[in-house]
């Protein structure tokens, strides 16, 4: 009994982790939908500082939607960020004609074997769609200091999505960036300008309708995924129970086998019943009371 219970627990943990995966395309912030997938790529920011007798180059590589691909084999492994880094910081020292030396490299977000995910935070006032939000993620611990990244996204429709983020500061292991892009605007916001001629008053209700649609879709897909996950749990737990406790094999592993064998007939029966009611027909021997 004990090992089977542990299996249940492991299974549940892994399933819930899988269903909570960070998805740039379907972000919900204060109940509004956002899509950052236009920014899903490795972005590289480089800057040089004069530090006599050398030049210190700092490079940040980041992807807000997934772990970065990084430099790959073009850079020696010791000079690369660990696997599963989402934001990588590397510092290179240049000294005249001498060979360059990478003096620092580490994950400011993500890192090896981390199941960390970005967290989205926003301040909201009432029902307003947030125009700004923070993308926060932990990185690696260095000398007991937890490195982390905080990207402040600002909705800006005058910019393009290939706009680069700006490094605000890196202090005590915390990297702060600011990123002004249209992708940081709530969905259902972009159509407003084109509706033009009806003027300000008519814009508002249309805007609200758009919101309802978005949250409605969110609600149904949430209910559906709950049902789906519930069914998977039921099925897998039933299988495990039959295997470990009942010691069943083969087809008998299927939970409630008798019921599922009957199920197609039950569905047919039921739909026949509904059809009879809807069409007003009553069949022979019995009637619905
Ligand atoms: C930084 O300085 C190095 C050495 O002078 C140079 O090779 C590199 O291109 C510079 N990078 C930038 C972004 O200016």
XYZ file of C-alpha atoms and ligand atoms in Angstrom:
303
model
C 0.000 0.000 0.000
C 2.754 2.416 0.924
C 4.645 2.435 -2.388
C 1.403 2.872 -4.290
C 0.484 5.899 -2.206
C 3.832 7.452 -2.901
C 3.298 6.846 -6.612
C -0.046 8.650 -6.383
C 1.561 11.648 -4.735
C 4.378 11.839 -7.288
C 1.936 11.535 -10.108
C -0.229 14.331 -8.786
C 2.744 16.611 -8.301
C 4.020 16.071 -11.827
C 0.583 16.487 -13.375
C -0.108 19.745 -11.582
C 3.328 21.065 -12.545
C 2.657 20.220 -16.167
C -0.684 21.990 -16.214
C 0.771 25.144 -14.635
C 3.492 25.656 -17.269
C 4.217 29.266 -18.103
C 2.693 30.178 -21.447
C 3.569 33.548 -22.970
C 0.655 33.343 -25.362
C -2.131 33.078 -22.794
C -1.092 35.259 -19.878
C -3.791 36.478 -17.523
C -3.070 39.658 -15.643
C -5.789 40.978 -13.323
C -8.305 39.009 -15.390
C -7.170 40.466 -18.727
C -5.477 38.534 -21.524
C -1.926 39.303 -22.671
C 0.232 37.713 -25.329
C 4.018 38.101 -25.085
C 4.774 35.443 -27.682
C 5.958 38.117 -30.158
C 8.980 38.486 -27.838
C 9.811 34.779 -27.700
C 13.438 34.782 -28.864
C 16.943 35.232 -27.482
C 17.587 38.957 -27.037
C 21.179 40.065 -26.492
C 22.244 43.333 -24.837
C 25.902 44.298 -24.854
C 27.680 47.247 -23.297
C 31.323 48.171 -22.713
C 32.749 50.089 -19.804
C 36.252 51.545 -19.690
C 38.026 50.062 -16.702
C 41.727 50.871 -17.165
C 43.839 49.038 -17.990
C 41.069 46.901 -19.421
C 37.623 47.170 -21.006
C 34.800 45.371 -19.271
C 32.025 44.119 -21.545
C 28.745 43.011 -19.982
C 26.346 40.890 -21.974
C 22.808 39.903 -21.095
C 20.966 37.239 -23.071
C 17.312 36.715 -22.271
C 14.041 35.256 -23.454
C 10.852 36.138 -21.536
C 9.000 33.056 -22.806
C 11.386 30.141 -22.333
C 14.950 29.169 -21.496
C 17.513 30.773 -23.814
C 19.294 28.823 -26.526
C 22.509 30.647 -25.672
C 25.788 30.620 -27.564
C 26.031 26.873 -27.987
C 29.356 25.339 -28.922
C 30.900 28.609 -30.141
C 31.752 29.373 -26.500
C 33.601 26.957 -24.143
C 31.233 25.309 -21.715
C 32.831 26.937 -18.679
C 32.067 30.364 -20.176
C 28.393 29.585 -20.789
C 25.351 29.977 -18.584
C 23.957 26.738 -17.127
C 21.203 24.881 -18.953
C 17.670 26.231 -18.512
C 18.806 29.797 -17.946
C 16.177 32.342 -18.973
C 18.398 35.350 -18.389
C 22.167 34.988 -18.630
C 24.740 37.561 -17.513
C 28.292 37.286 -18.699
C 31.191 39.668 -18.194
C 34.209 39.670 -20.504
C 37.472 41.425 -19.864
C 39.455 42.826 -22.803
C 43.085 43.834 -22.312
C 44.862 45.171 -25.361
C 46.183 42.364 -27.528
C 45.814 39.713 -24.830
C 43.157 37.045 -25.180
C 39.704 37.957 -23.839
C 38.713 36.429 -20.547
C 35.177 35.698 -19.379
C 35.343 36.699 -15.711
C 31.731 36.118 -14.712
C 28.877 34.112 -16.126
C 25.687 33.107 -14.393
C 21.917 32.732 -14.625
C 20.081 35.806 -13.345
C 16.855 33.882 -14.032
C 16.336 30.147 -14.303
C 19.265 27.781 -14.023
C 20.049 24.085 -13.907
C 17.325 21.666 -12.884
C 15.219 24.534 -11.686
C 11.477 24.187 -11.962
C 11.292 27.931 -11.519
C 8.893 29.884 -13.618
C 8.419 33.579 -14.213
C 5.867 35.269 -11.991
C 3.800 38.127 -13.315
C 2.900 40.912 -10.928
C 0.840 43.998 -11.576
C -0.731 46.741 -9.557
C -4.298 47.326 -10.622
C -6.869 49.928 -9.846
C -10.375 48.585 -10.206
C -11.185 47.093 -13.586
C -8.430 48.826 -15.552
C -6.204 46.794 -17.787
C -2.708 47.134 -16.340
C -0.442 49.191 -18.639
C 2.597 47.984 -16.745
C 3.503 44.739 -15.102
C 6.555 43.006 -13.714
C 8.029 39.749 -14.941
C 10.014 38.267 -12.068
C 12.099 35.160 -11.916
C 14.767 33.739 -9.640
C 18.151 32.644 -10.826
C 21.102 30.991 -9.150
C 22.389 31.553 -5.634
C 25.910 32.929 -5.495
C 27.540 33.176 -2.067
C 24.093 32.924 -0.485
C 22.786 35.817 -2.557
C 19.770 34.826 -4.605
C 20.113 36.259 -8.086
C 16.921 37.413 -9.731
C 15.506 39.339 -12.648
C 12.726 41.901 -12.696
C 11.536 43.030 -16.117
C 9.150 45.956 -16.042
C 6.937 45.653 -19.111
C 5.304 48.855 -20.266
C 2.505 48.885 -22.836
C 3.627 51.202 -25.649
C 1.826 51.076 -28.979
C 4.190 53.601 -30.573
C 7.013 51.083 -30.329
C 7.577 47.846 -32.205
C 8.028 44.414 -30.694
C 11.655 44.293 -31.867
C 12.435 47.136 -29.438
C 15.160 46.025 -27.028
C 14.790 46.077 -23.257
C 16.867 48.621 -21.322
C 19.114 47.631 -18.428
C 18.208 49.827 -15.446
C 20.593 48.340 -12.931
C 22.300 45.266 -11.622
C 22.785 45.402 -7.882
C 23.098 42.746 -5.183
C 22.340 40.030 -7.712
C 19.157 41.700 -8.904
C 18.841 42.713 -12.540
C 16.260 45.331 -13.410
C 15.147 45.825 -16.991
C 12.524 47.966 -18.640
C 10.846 46.883 -21.860
C 8.454 49.154 -23.792
C 6.610 47.109 -26.397
C 3.096 46.815 -27.843
C 3.138 43.125 -26.824
C 2.845 44.347 -23.220
C -0.609 45.797 -23.946
C -3.745 43.891 -23.002
C -5.413 42.020 -25.852
C -8.608 43.533 -27.201
C -6.985 46.957 -26.934
C -5.610 47.235 -30.439
C -8.847 47.570 -32.436
C -9.956 50.787 -30.735
C -8.188 53.241 -33.012
C -9.795 51.859 -36.176
C -13.381 52.173 -35.015
C -12.797 55.904 -35.458
C -15.867 57.793 -36.676
C -18.248 56.876 -33.847
C -16.227 58.869 -31.393
C -15.307 58.432 -27.761
C -18.701 57.534 -26.358
C -19.176 54.488 -28.557
C -15.726 53.154 -27.914
C -16.325 52.242 -24.316
C -19.072 49.627 -24.635
C -17.247 47.893 -27.477
C -14.203 47.786 -25.342
C -16.121 46.137 -22.540
C -17.679 43.590 -24.867
C -14.222 42.572 -25.955
C -13.298 41.968 -22.347
C -16.302 39.753 -21.685
C -15.458 37.595 -24.647
C -11.916 37.113 -23.475
C -12.805 36.248 -19.886
C -15.671 33.994 -21.052
C -13.352 31.943 -23.182
C -10.972 31.765 -20.236
C -13.734 30.467 -17.998
C -14.854 27.668 -20.291
C -11.381 26.511 -21.134
C -10.613 26.485 -17.404
C -13.683 24.362 -16.654
C -12.829 22.074 -19.537
C -9.236 21.599 -18.454
C -10.419 20.869 -14.896
C -12.757 18.188 -16.223
C -10.021 16.787 -18.409
C -7.432 16.699 -15.618
C -10.082 15.172 -13.326
C -10.750 12.433 -15.820
C -7.049 11.701 -16.271
C -6.652 11.492 -12.482
C -9.614 9.174 -12.207
C -8.299 6.930 -14.934
C -4.682 6.775 -13.805
C -5.501 6.432 -10.109
C -8.028 3.713 -10.986
C -5.384 1.873 -12.980
C -2.856 2.120 -10.143
C -5.437 1.008 -7.599
C -6.411 -2.003 -9.671
C -2.782 -2.873 -10.198
C -1.434 -2.464 -6.661
C -4.448 -3.273 -4.522
C -6.683 -5.553 -6.587
C -3.678 -7.051 -8.461
C -5.628 -6.997 -11.689
C -4.029 -7.474 -15.095
C -4.880 -6.773 -18.715
C -8.196 -5.149 -19.514
C -9.302 -5.564 -15.876
C -6.941 -2.706 -15.042
C -9.435 -0.255 -16.527
C -11.334 1.321 -13.615
C -15.081 0.586 -13.551
C -14.702 -1.637 -16.602
C -18.316 -2.827 -16.525
C -19.581 0.731 -16.545
C -17.358 1.806 -19.455
C -18.453 -1.268 -21.452
C -22.045 -0.129 -20.979
C -21.237 3.524 -21.548
C -21.814 3.693 -25.341
C -25.224 2.052 -24.894
C -26.096 4.379 -22.051
C -25.211 7.379 -24.220
C -27.289 6.010 -27.097
C -30.195 5.316 -24.761
C -29.950 8.758 -23.268
C -29.834 10.576 -26.604
C -32.764 8.495 -27.870
C -34.652 9.551 -24.773
C -33.847 13.224 -25.314
C -34.811 12.946 -28.975
C -38.140 11.389 -28.015
C -38.866 14.218 -25.616
C -37.819 16.926 -28.071
C -39.704 15.493 -31.003
C -42.771 14.843 -28.832
C -42.902 11.189 -29.712
C -43.475 8.574 -27.083
C -42.426 5.087 -27.891
C -44.665 2.077 -27.356
C -44.661 0.504 -23.916
C -43.491 3.326 -21.642
C -43.702 7.049 -21.284
C -41.778 9.687 -19.412
C -43.610 10.873 -16.332
C 33.721 46.194 -26.469
O 35.123 46.296 -26.519
C 35.798 45.228 -27.183
C 37.292 45.444 -27.046
O 37.672 46.725 -27.409
C 35.326 45.153 -28.639
O 35.952 44.065 -29.291
C 33.829 44.990 -28.672
O 33.348 45.004 -29.999
C 33.154 46.115 -27.886
N 31.713 45.868 -27.832
C 30.814 46.847 -27.956
C 29.399 46.455 -27.919
O 31.150 48.011 -28.076
